[in-house]
Structure formats: C-alpha cells, structure tokens
Coordinates of C-alpha atoms and ligand atoms in Angstrom, one line a residue:
X1026 CA 130.0 200.7 37.6
X1027 CA 127.0 201.4 35.4
X1028 CA 123.9 203.0 37.0
X1029 CA 120.6 201.1 37.1
X1030 CA 117.0 202.3 37.5
X1031 CA 115.2 201.6 40.7
X1032 CA 112.4 199.0 41.2
X1033 CA 109.3 201.3 41.5
X1034 CA 106.0 200.2 43.0
X1035 CA 104.7 199.9 39.5
X1036 CA 107.5 197.5 38.5
X1037 CA 106.9 195.4 41.7
X1038 CA 103.3 195.1 40.7
X1039 CA 104.4 193.9 37.3
X1040 CA 106.8 191.4 38.8
X1041 CA 104.0 190.0 41.0
X1042 CA 101.8 189.6 37.9
X1043 CA 104.6 187.5 36.3
X1044 CA 105.6 185.2 39.3
X1045 CA 102.5 185.4 41.5
X1046 CA 101.6 187.8 44.4
X1047 CA 103.5 186.0 47.1
X1048 CA 106.6 185.3 45.1
X1049 CA 107.8 188.9 44.6
X1050 CA 108.5 190.9 47.8
X1051 CA 110.3 193.9 49.1
X1052 CA 109.8 193.5 52.9
X1053 CA 113.1 194.6 54.4
X1054 CA 113.2 191.8 57.0
X1055 CA 112.9 189.2 54.2
X1056 CA 115.4 190.9 51.9
X1057 CA 118.2 190.6 54.5
X1058 CA 118.7 186.9 53.8
X1059 CA 119.3 187.7 50.1
X1060 CA 121.9 190.4 50.9
X1061 CA 124.8 188.1 51.5
X1062 CA 126.3 184.6 50.9
X1063 CA 128.5 182.6 53.2
X1064 CA 131.4 185.0 53.1
X1065 CA 132.1 185.7 56.7
X1066 CA 132.5 189.5 56.5
X1067 CA 129.4 191.7 56.7
X1068 CA 131.2 194.5 54.7
X1069 CA 130.3 192.7 51.5
X1070 CA 126.5 192.6 52.1
X1071 CA 124.2 194.6 49.8
X1072 CA 120.4 194.6 50.1
X1073 CA 118.4 193.9 47.0
X1074 CA 115.3 196.1 46.2
X1075 CA 113.1 193.1 45.5
X1076 CA 113.3 189.3 45.5
X1077 CA 111.5 187.2 43.0
X1078 CA 110.9 183.5 43.1
X1079 CA 109.8 182.4 39.7
X1080 CA 108.3 178.9 39.3
X1081 CA 108.9 178.2 35.6
X1082 CA 111.6 179.0 33.0
X1083 CA 109.1 181.1 31.1
X1084 CA 108.6 183.3 34.2
X1085 CA 112.4 183.7 34.5
X1086 CA 112.5 184.8 30.9
X1087 CA 109.7 187.3 31.5
X1088 CA 111.5 188.8 34.5
X1089 CA 114.7 189.1 32.5
X1090 CA 113.0 190.8 29.6
X1091 CA 111.4 193.3 32.1
X1092 CA 114.8 193.9 33.6
X1093 CA 116.2 194.7 30.2
X1094 CA 113.3 197.0 29.3
X1095 CA 113.6 198.9 32.5
X1096 CA 117.4 198.7 32.9
X1097 CA 117.3 197.1 36.3
X1098 CA 120.1 194.8 37.5
X1099 CA 119.2 191.2 38.2
X1100 CA 121.2 188.7 40.2
X1101 CA 120.6 184.9 40.0
X1102 CA 120.8 183.1 43.3
X1103 CA 120.9 179.4 44.3
X1104 CA 121.3 178.5 47.9
X1105 CA 123.6 181.4 48.8
X1106 CA 126.4 179.1 50.0
X1107 CA 128.9 180.8 47.7
X1108 CA 132.2 182.2 49.2
X1109 CA 133.0 184.9 46.6
X1110 CA 129.9 187.2 47.0
X1111 CA 128.7 186.1 43.5
X1112 CA 125.0 186.1 44.5
X1113 CA 125.3 189.4 46.4
X1114 CA 123.3 192.2 44.6
X1115 CA 125.9 194.9 44.7
X1116 CA 123.8 197.3 42.6
X1117 CA 120.5 196.5 44.5
X1118 CA 117.9 195.7 41.9
X1119 CA 116.3 192.2 41.6
X1120 CA 117.5 189.0 43.2
X1121 CA 116.1 186.1 41.3
X1122 CA 116.1 183.0 43.5
X1123 CA 115.9 179.5 42.0
X1124 CA 114.6 178.0 45.2
X1125 CA 111.2 176.9 43.6
X1126 CA 113.1 174.9 40.9
X1127 CA 113.3 171.9 43.2
X1128 CA 112.1 169.0 41.1
X1129 CA 114.0 165.9 40.0
X1130 CA 112.4 165.4 36.6
X1131 CA 113.9 162.1 35.4
X1132 CA 116.5 159.5 36.6
X1133 CA 117.4 157.1 33.7
X1134 CA 119.9 154.5 34.9
X1135 CA 119.7 152.7 31.6
X1136 CA 120.9 155.6 29.6
X1137 CA 123.0 156.9 32.6
X1138 CA 121.6 160.4 33.0
X1139 CA 119.3 162.4 35.2
X1140 CA 117.4 165.6 34.6
X1141 CA 117.1 168.0 37.5
X1142 CA 115.9 171.6 38.0
X1143 CA 118.4 174.1 39.1
X1144 CA 117.2 174.4 42.7
X1145 CA 117.6 170.8 43.7
X1146 CA 120.2 170.4 46.5
X1147 CA 123.3 168.6 45.4
X1148 CA 123.0 165.8 48.1
X1149 CA 119.4 165.2 46.8
X1150 CA 120.9 164.7 43.4
X1151 CA 123.4 162.2 44.8
X1152 CA 120.7 160.4 46.8
X1153 CA 118.4 160.1 43.8
X1154 CA 121.2 158.7 41.7
X1155 CA 122.1 156.2 44.4
X1156 CA 118.5 155.1 44.8
X1157 CA 118.5 154.2 41.1
X1158 CA 121.7 152.2 41.6
X1159 CA 123.9 154.9 40.0
X1160 CA 126.4 157.5 41.1
X1161 CA 126.6 161.3 40.6
X1162 CA 130.2 162.2 40.9
X1163 CA 129.9 166.0 41.8
X1164 CA 130.6 166.3 45.5
X1165 CA 131.2 169.8 46.9
X1166 CA 131.6 169.9 50.7
X1167 CA 128.5 172.1 50.9
X1168 CA 126.5 169.4 49.2
X1169 CA 123.9 169.3 51.9
X1170 CA 123.0 172.9 51.3
X1171 CA 124.1 174.2 47.9
X1172 CA 122.0 173.8 44.7
X1173 CA 123.0 172.0 41.5
X1174 CA 122.4 175.2 39.5
X1175 CA 124.8 177.0 41.7
X1176 CA 127.3 174.2 41.2
X1177 CA 127.0 174.6 37.4
X1178 CA 127.3 178.4 37.7
X1179 CA 130.5 178.2 39.8
X1180 CA 131.8 175.0 38.2
X1181 CA 132.0 173.7 41.7
X1182 CA 134.8 171.3 42.6
X1183 CA 134.9 169.3 45.7
X1184 CA 136.3 166.0 47.0
X1185 CA 136.1 163.7 44.1
X1186 CA 137.4 166.1 41.4
X1187 CA 140.8 164.2 41.5
X1188 CA 139.2 161.3 39.7
X1189 CA 136.0 162.6 38.2
X1190 CA 136.8 166.3 37.5
X1191 CA 134.7 169.3 38.5
X1192 CA 131.0 170.0 37.9
X1193 CA 131.6 170.9 34.2
X1194 CA 132.6 167.3 33.6
X1195 CA 129.3 165.9 35.0
X1196 CA 127.0 167.8 32.7
X1197 CA 125.5 166.8 29.3
X1198 CA 123.3 169.8 28.7
X1199 CA 121.3 172.5 30.4
X1200 CA 118.5 174.9 29.9
X1201 CA 119.0 178.6 30.6
X1202 CA 117.6 182.0 30.1
X1203 CA 120.0 184.3 28.3
X1204 CA 120.8 187.9 29.5
X1205 CA 118.3 189.2 27.0
X1206 CA 115.5 186.8 28.2
X1207 CA 115.5 184.1 25.6
X1208 CA 115.3 180.4 26.5
X1209 CA 118.0 178.2 25.1
X1210 CA 119.4 174.6 25.6
X1211 CA 123.2 174.4 25.5
X1212 CA 125.2 171.2 25.2
X1213 CA 123.8 167.8 24.2
X1214 CA 123.5 164.3 25.5
X1215 CA 126.4 163.3 23.3
X1216 CA 129.8 162.0 24.0
X1217 CA 131.4 164.1 21.3
X1218 CA 130.3 167.2 19.4
X1219 CA 132.2 169.6 17.3
X1220 CA 129.3 171.5 16.0
X1221 CA 130.2 175.1 16.7
X1222 CA 131.4 176.9 19.8
X1223 CA 131.2 175.0 23.1
X1224 CA 128.9 177.5 24.7
X1225 CA 127.8 175.3 27.6
X1226 CA 131.4 175.2 28.9
X1227 CA 131.6 179.0 28.6
X1228 CA 128.5 179.5 30.7
X1229 CA 129.5 176.9 33.4
X1230 CA 131.8 178.7 35.8
X1231 CA 130.6 182.2 34.6
X1232 CA 129.0 182.8 38.0
X1233 CA 125.6 183.9 36.7
X1234 CA 127.0 186.6 34.5
X1235 CA 126.1 185.0 31.1
X1236 CA 122.7 183.3 31.8
X1237 CA 120.3 181.9 34.4
X1238 CA 120.4 178.1 34.5
X1239 CA 117.0 176.5 35.1
X1240 CA 117.5 172.8 34.4
X1241 CA 120.4 170.4 33.7
X1242 CA 120.9 166.9 32.3
X1243 CA 123.7 165.3 34.4
X1244 CA 125.9 162.3 33.7
X1245 CA 125.5 159.2 35.9
X1246 CA 128.1 156.5 36.5
X1247 CA 127.9 153.0 37.9
X1248 CA 128.2 152.9 41.6
X1249 CA 131.8 151.8 42.6
X1250 CA 131.8 148.2 43.9
X1251 CA 134.1 149.0 46.8
X1252 CA 135.2 152.2 48.5
X1253 CA 137.7 152.7 51.3
X1254 CA 138.8 155.8 53.1
X1255 CA 142.3 155.9 54.6
X1256 CA 143.7 158.4 57.0
X1257 CA 147.4 159.0 56.7
X1258 CA 148.8 161.2 59.5
X1259 CA 152.1 163.1 59.0
X1260 CA 154.4 165.1 61.3
X1261 CA 154.6 168.2 59.1
X1262 CA 152.8 170.0 56.3
X1263 CA 155.5 169.5 53.7
X1264 CA 155.7 165.8 54.1
X1265 CA 151.9 165.4 54.2
X1266 CA 151.3 167.4 51.0
X1267 CA 154.2 165.8 49.1
X1268 CA 152.3 162.5 49.3
X1269 CA 150.1 163.7 46.5
X1270 CA 152.9 163.6 44.0
X1271 CA 154.2 160.3 45.2
X1272 CA 150.8 158.8 44.9
X1273 CA 150.1 160.0 41.4
X1274 CA 153.6 159.1 40.1
X1275 CA 153.1 155.6 41.6
X1276 CA 150.0 155.2 39.3
X1277 CA 147.6 155.0 42.2
X1278 CA 144.3 156.7 41.2
X1279 CA 142.6 158.0 44.3
X1280 CA 139.1 159.4 44.2
X1281 CA 139.8 162.0 46.9
X1282 CA 143.0 163.4 48.4
X1283 CA 142.1 165.9 51.1
X1284 CA 144.6 167.7 53.5
X1285 CA 143.9 169.3 56.9
X1286 CA 146.6 171.0 58.8
X1287 CA 147.0 170.2 62.5
X1288 CA 145.5 173.4 63.8
X1289 CA 142.4 172.7 61.7
X1290 CA 142.2 169.1 63.0
X1291 CA 142.3 170.5 66.5
X1292 CA 139.6 173.2 65.8
X1293 CA 137.4 170.5 64.4
X1294 CA 138.0 168.2 67.3
X1295 CA 137.0 171.0 69.7
X1296 CA 134.0 172.0 67.6
X1297 CA 132.6 168.4 67.2
X1298 CA 133.8 167.3 70.7
X1299 CA 135.0 164.1 69.2
X1300 CA 138.4 162.6 69.6
X1301 CA 140.4 162.4 66.4
X1302 CA 143.4 160.2 65.9
X1303 CA 146.9 161.8 66.5
X1304 CA 145.3 165.2 66.8
X1305 CA 148.0 166.4 69.2
X1306 CA 150.6 166.5 66.4
X1307 CA 149.2 165.1 63.2
X1308 CA 148.5 166.7 59.8
X1309 CA 145.9 164.7 58.0
X1310 CA 145.7 163.4 54.5
X1311 CA 142.4 161.6 53.8
X1312 CA 142.6 159.3 50.8
X1313 CA 139.6 157.6 49.2
X1314 CA 140.1 154.8 46.8
X1315 CA 137.6 152.8 44.7
X1316 CA 138.1 149.2 43.7
X1317 CA 136.4 146.6 41.5
X1318 CA 136.8 143.7 43.8
X1319 CA 137.8 142.8 47.4
X1320 CA 141.2 141.7 46.1
X1321 CA 141.7 144.9 44.2
X1322 CA 140.8 146.8 47.3
X1323 CA 143.2 144.9 49.4
X1324 CA 146.0 145.4 46.9
X1325 CA 145.4 149.1 46.7
X1326 CA 145.2 149.5 50.5
X1327 CA 148.5 147.7 51.0
X1328 CA 150.2 149.8 48.2
X1329 CA 148.9 153.0 49.8
X1330 CA 149.9 152.0 53.3
X1331 CA 153.4 151.1 52.0
X1332 CA 153.8 154.3 50.0
X1333 CA 152.6 156.7 52.9
X1334 CA 154.8 154.8 55.4
X1335 CA 157.8 155.0 53.1
X1336 CA 157.3 158.8 52.7
X1337 CA 157.1 159.8 56.4
X1338 CA 153.5 158.9 57.6
X1339 CA 153.3 158.5 61.4
X1340 CA 150.3 156.2 60.9
X1341 CA 148.0 155.0 58.2
X1342 CA 144.6 153.9 59.3
X1343 CA 141.5 152.6 57.6
X1344 CA 139.2 155.5 58.6
X1345 CA 135.7 155.5 60.0
X1346 CA 134.3 157.1 56.8
X1347 CA 131.4 158.8 58.4
X1348 CA 133.5 160.3 61.2
X1349 CA 136.4 161.5 59.0
X1350 CA 134.2 163.1 56.3
X1351 CA 132.1 164.8 59.0
X1352 CA 135.4 166.2 60.4
X1353 CA 136.6 167.4 57.0
X1354 CA 133.3 169.0 56.2
X1355 CA 133.0 170.7 59.6
X1356 CA 136.1 172.9 59.1
X1357 CA 134.3 176.0 58.0
X1358 CA 131.9 176.0 61.0
X1359 CA 134.7 175.0 63.4
X1360 CA 137.1 177.7 62.4
X1361 CA 134.3 180.3 62.4
X1362 CA 134.0 179.8 66.2
X1363 CA 137.6 180.9 66.5
X1364 CA 137.1 184.2 64.5
X1365 CA 133.8 185.6 63.4
X1366 CA 135.5 187.7 60.7
X1367 CA 137.7 185.7 58.3
X1368 CA 139.0 185.7 54.8
X1369 CA 138.9 182.6 52.7
X1370 CA 141.5 182.2 49.9
X1371 CA 141.1 179.5 47.3
X1372 CA 144.3 179.4 45.4
X1373 CA 145.1 176.7 42.9
X1374 CA 148.5 175.7 41.5
X1375 CA 149.8 172.9 39.3
X1376 CA 149.6 169.8 41.4
X1377 CA 153.4 169.3 41.6
X1378 CA 153.9 172.8 43.0
X1379 CA 151.4 172.3 45.9
X1380 CA 154.1 171.7 48.6
X1381 CA 155.8 175.0 47.7
X1382 CA 152.4 176.8 47.7
X1383 CA 151.5 175.5 51.1
X1384 CA 154.9 176.5 52.5
X1385 CA 154.4 180.0 51.0
X1386 CA 151.0 180.4 52.6
X1387 CA 152.4 179.6 56.1
X1388 CA 155.6 181.7 55.6
X1389 CA 153.7 184.8 54.3
X1390 CA 151.0 184.6 57.0
X1391 CA 153.7 184.5 59.7
X1392 CA 155.5 187.4 58.1
X1393 CA 152.5 189.7 58.0
X1394 CA 151.2 188.5 61.4
X1395 CA 148.0 186.6 60.5
X1396 CA 146.8 183.4 61.9
X1397 CA 145.6 180.8 59.4
X1398 CA 144.0 177.4 59.1
X1399 CA 144.7 175.3 56.0
X1400 CA 142.7 172.6 54.3
X1401 CA 143.2 171.5 50.7
X1402 CA 141.7 169.5 47.9
X1403 CA 145.4 168.5 47.7
X1404 CA 144.9 166.1 44.8
X1405 CA 143.7 169.1 42.6
X1406 CA 146.4 171.6 43.7
X1407 CA 143.7 173.6 45.4
X1408 CA 144.4 175.2 48.8
X1409 CA 141.8 176.8 51.1
X1410 CA 143.3 179.2 53.5
X1411 CA 141.2 180.7 56.3
X1412 CA 142.7 183.9 57.7
X1413 CA 141.5 185.1 61.1
X1414 CA 140.8 188.8 61.9
X1415 CA 140.5 187.9 65.6
X1416 CA 140.6 191.1 67.6
X1417 CA 142.6 193.1 65.0
X1418 CA 141.2 196.6 64.4
X1419 CA 139.6 196.9 60.9
X1420 CA 142.3 199.0 59.3
X1421 CA 145.1 196.7 60.6
X1422 CA 143.2 193.6 59.4
X1423 CA 142.7 195.2 55.9
X1424 CA 146.4 196.2 55.8
X1425 CA 147.7 192.7 56.8
X1426 CA 145.2 190.9 54.6
X1427 CA 146.2 193.1 51.6
X1428 CA 149.9 192.4 52.2
X1429 CA 149.2 188.7 52.5
X1430 CA 147.2 188.5 49.3
X1431 CA 149.6 190.7 47.3
X1432 CA 152.6 188.5 48.2
X1433 CA 150.8 185.2 48.0
X1434 CA 149.2 185.8 44.6
X1435 CA 152.6 187.0 43.2
X1436 CA 154.0 183.6 44.2
X1437 CA 151.0 181.6 43.0
X1438 CA 151.0 183.3 39.6
X1439 CA 154.7 182.7 39.2
X1440 CA 154.0 179.0 39.7
X1441 CA 151.3 179.0 37.0
X1442 CA 148.5 179.1 39.5
X1443 CA 145.3 181.2 39.7
X1444 CA 143.2 183.1 42.2
X1445 CA 140.5 180.6 42.6
X1446 CA 140.2 176.8 42.1
X1447 CA 136.5 176.5 42.7
X1448 CA 134.9 179.3 44.8
X1449 CA 135.1 181.8 41.9
X1450 CA 135.9 185.5 41.7
X1451 CA 132.5 187.0 42.4
X1452 CA 132.6 190.4 43.8
X1453 CA 135.1 189.7 46.5
X1454 CA 138.1 188.9 44.2
X1455 CA 137.2 191.3 41.3
X1456 CA 140.1 193.7 42.0
X1457 CA 142.6 190.9 42.3
X1458 CA 141.3 189.5 39.0
X1459 CA 141.9 192.9 37.3
X1460 CA 145.4 193.0 38.8
X1461 CA 146.6 189.5 38.0
X1462 CA 144.9 188.5 34.8
X1463 CA 146.5 189.0 31.3
X1464 CA 144.9 192.2 29.9
X1465 CA 144.2 190.5 26.6
X1466 CA 142.4 187.6 28.3
X1467 CA 140.4 190.1 30.4
X1468 CA 139.5 192.1 27.3
X1469 CA 138.2 188.9 25.6
X1470 CA 136.0 188.2 28.6
X1471 CA 134.7 191.7 28.6
X1472 CA 133.8 191.5 24.9
X1473 CA 131.9 188.3 25.4
X1474 CA 130.0 189.8 28.3
X1475 CA 129.2 192.9 26.2
X1476 CA 128.1 190.8 23.3
X1477 CA 125.7 188.6 25.3
X1478 CA 124.5 191.1 27.8
X1479 CA 124.4 194.5 25.9
X1480 CA 122.5 196.2 28.7
X1481 CA 124.8 194.7 31.3
X1482 CA 121.8 193.8 33.5
X1483 CA 122.9 190.3 34.5
X1484 CA 124.8 190.0 37.8
X1485 CA 126.8 193.3 37.3
X1486 CA 130.0 194.0 39.3
X1487 CA 131.1 190.3 39.3
X1488 CA 134.4 188.8 38.1
X1489 CA 135.4 192.1 36.4
X1490 CA 134.0 195.5 35.7
X1491 CA 132.9 196.0 32.1
X1492 CA 133.3 199.7 31.5
Ligands
LIG2758 C1 130.9 174.9 54.1 C2 131.1 175.2 52.7 C3 131.8 174.2 51.9 C4 132.0 174.5 50.6 N1 132.7 173.5 49.8 C5 132.8 173.7 48.5 C6 133.5 172.7 47.8 O1 134.0 171.7 48.3 N2 133.7 173.0 46.4 C7 133.2 174.1 45.8 O2 133.4 174.3 44.6 N3 132.6 175.1 46.6 C8 132.4 174.9 47.9 N4 131.7 175.8 48.6 C9 131.2 177.0 47.9 C10 129.7 176.9 47.4 O3 129.0 176.0 48.1 C11 129.7 176.6 45.9 O4 130.3 177.6 45.1 C12 128.3 176.2 45.3 O5 128.4 175.7 44.0 C13 127.4 177.4 45.3 O6 126.0 177.0 45.1 P1 124.8 177.8 45.6 O7 123.6 177.2 45.1 O8 124.9 178.1 47.0 O9 125.0 179.2 44.7 P2 125.0 180.7 45.2 O10 125.9 180.9 46.4 O11 123.6 181.1 45.4 O12 125.5 181.4 43.9 C14 126.9 181.3 43.5 C15 127.1 182.0 42.2 O13 126.3 181.3 41.2 C16 125.4 182.1 40.6 N5 124.2 181.2 40.4 C17 123.6 180.5 41.3 N6 122.6 179.7 40.8 C18 122.5 180.1 39.5 C19 121.7 179.7 38.4 N7 120.8 178.8 38.5 N8 122.0 180.2 37.2 C20 123.0 181.1 37.0 N9 123.8 181.5 38.0 C21 123.5 181.0 39.2 C22 125.2 183.3 41.5 O14 124.8 184.4 40.8 C23 126.5 183.4 42.1 O15 127.4 184.1 41.2 C24 131.5 175.7 50.0 C25 130.8 176.6 50.7 C26 130.6 176.4 52.1 C27 129.8 177.4 52.9

C-alpha cells in the first residue's frame, strides 16, 4: 500500500484553525473510539493520528485539500456501526467524523422529500418523516445508531429492501466533497434523468473511497394504511427459507421477509430473557405485509397463513410487532455473548438459490468444525452468518475460518452470488474481493479510483488495493 506522510504538530495546528480548537484532537484515549467499527475482532483495529470533526461542508473541503497537499490519508466516518472495517484508518492519518452534521434541514410532505445532513441517525430520519405523516423506507437493523451518510456510503440494505430496495433507491441527490476537495451535488430531484453518467449511483456503496457525503435529499412515501407482522415457524432451515420463493411466485408482495435459525432464536431468548414462541424447535420467518384497507389486510393474512401452512409451517401467528422486531434486531448482541470473537459473513445469492446457499453454510461449517448462527434478509437472498471463535487458539481459528470462506465463496460465486449483500467489502474482505472478482471489473474500479483520487488519499486500503 502507498506510504503517507505523518500528521505533524504544525498540521494539527492548521487542522484546528480550519475546524475549531476543540474539534481536532490527537489525545490517545480519545483516538481509541475511532480505531475500529463494530467488527468483533480487535486484530482489525488501527489508531488514527488525529480526528477532526468539521461543522460545515466548506470545512470538510478545506481538510481534504490540506490532506492532498500534505499527502496524508483521510477516512470518512459516520457512526462506526460498519461491519467491514470501512471506517478503520488502516494507514493512520486523519479520521474525519461527520458527527456534527446532525441537522434535519427540511421535511416537505407535499413534494415528498426531506433534506438531512449526513450525521443524522437513521431512526431520526424515520421519526421525522413519520411526524410529517410520511414514510422513509430505508431500515437497516442498526437504525437506532447508524448515520444516514453511512447508509448512503455503504448502500445499506435492511428489512424493507424486499419491497422498497436498498438505500440507493431512497435518494434523490446529495452533496459531497470530492477526493480533491471540491464541493459537488450529485443526482437531482427528478424521476428520470439521462443527462450524462449516473455518478450518484457510483458513489453510493463506494464506502467512502470516492467522496465524503455531507447532505442528502431523500425520497418520502405515503405512510402505509395498515401493516401486519406474521411469524411463521418451521421445523427445519430448508423448509423455512423455501417459503420465500413460494411467496414471491404466489404474487404476494411482502415488505420484509426475515429468517432466524433456531440456535439464533434461542440465543436471543436467553439474551432478552423473554419467552419466544416455539423456541425449542422452531426456525423463524418474520413476514411483514402492508395493505390499503382492512379487507385487503385480512385477505393477505389469510393467503399467507394458507401458503405457509401448505408449505410446512408448524404455526403461523400474528406477531407482537414490537417483541418480534426487538428479537430480530438483538441477534448481534445476543450472539456476541456466546463468543466475543466472531466473523460475520454477508453473502448474497439470487433469491431462488437461497435454500441451497443456506444448506451450504451449515454443511461447510460442520465440515470445518465451526459453530454458526444464521439470520437472513431472506427476501433479498442475503444471508448473515456469524461464526464463533469460542475457545479456539488463534491459528486454528484463522485456519478453519479461511477454509470455510474459501469453500463457501466458491459455492456462492458459482450460484451467481457475491461476497457482500449490504455490509460492504471495507478492509476486512479486500483479499477475498481480489480473489473472487473478475480482473477486468476490478481494473475498471481501480481506474475510476485513480481518476477521481489521483493522490489516493481518500480511505485507502478499502475494497481493493490500487497499486
Ligand atoms: C447490530 C447491527 C445491525 C446492522 N444491520 C444492518 C442492516 O440491516 N443492513 C445494513 O446494510 N447494514 C447493517 N449494519 C451495518 C452498518 O450499520 C451499516 O453499514 C451502516 O450503513 C453504517 O453506517 P455508519 O454511519 O455507522 O457508517 P460507518 O461504520 O462509520 O462507515 C461505514 C463506511 O461508510 C463510510 N462513510 C461513513 N459515512 C460517510 C460519509 N458521510 N461519506 C462518505 N463515506 C462515509 C466509511 O468510510 C466506511 O467505509 C448493521 C450493523 C450492526 C452493528
């Protein structure tokens, strides 16, 4: 990886002059927080040399220009909830946190959009939309902690992507600072636009390697009139996951289809100390449906109940929404109690191949001798696997994890799948990206990175190495 210059005391003074004395610091105890994300393995941590908290887009641009002039690396950071080490400063340098960009600028229910700064928490976006009688459809499970700018940068998915798509489908336009320090607005508040390259879609999902997003105009939708959550419980993983295909082929259009395997259900039950239905044997599929009227809701509920029962469900219940979503969202914390060191995999396959992919995950984990927990945004073909290190010695853990990944990704790519459905490549999956991506495709990505960031100062060492 390319070498960068250190942040000298003189440069720290200059950074303080740009963002304000208290918003640029290098105290080691404060830097620690910015050395990692939510990846539960401390081997990925890297301390920055300095953290800056700019308050305006102009300040961000100034800091980026300085970083170019001095050849210092700079890593944009949202809330640090990422699971791919995208916000980890692997070359030291500057971490630029967007935490002061916390204002909701405008909610316009009439024209169905809202304008927010990049450091607004996703659930605050949802709440502000709802308070105006509208609906923001982005819904990552980390919504109570992640920032909307981080969602754009990672193209976050989440629970409602089955019906509404991922974050990139919720965005009209955004403001960003380019890797050279220019301020630009990408996208437009238009429903169609064929005026040149679609740069906003290139930047969304680029994990902070092509620009620093400071503000976004998001799409709003009318609030659904009726929403229901059903819990279908199945006796085995294959039958549970196969329900996705049955549902889609039957023309039912769920908002969410989430899977939790039985071991995860039991972990969550222990963690929350709340009894969950059929937790002794059941694998869960949580299905959310929206309806225009009570009659429509009743018809859809009956159709789903019939479909799940006909395809092997042990029970189909109208779920206590608050309780079931709390259980679904608690899985990361619940499984962390079982093993402090874990590896999260985030594979995605075509939706019709998801039963095979789930079977492969379990088969390969058993073969290499690793314990796993599985949840899935099943309606999107996206499987989250949590592998436990437990008390394995580090070398043995690395060996087994390497074997698991090697075999699983071979299978996933043969199915037409990819390494990550929503968490991204970051630093953690960079080697796998190199190994599994078409070299021509990777070369195109490198050329884009080189063209937009000629000094390679913005978030180096992420997604792929450039040299
Ligand atoms: C419990 C839990 C549940 C989760 N559930 C989901 C889920 O359902 N769906 C999902 O997609 N993800 C999920 N995640 C992962 C994570 O929350 C998302 O990737 C989220 O979008 C990251 O936002 P953040 O603000 O925390 O970004 P960070 O972690 O700070 O950064 C993530 C990446 O984005 C870049 N970045 C951040 N902000 C900006 C910006 N303003 N401009 C440019 N680049 C920027 C960083 O450099 C980094 O590469 C979950 C994580 C946890 C811990």
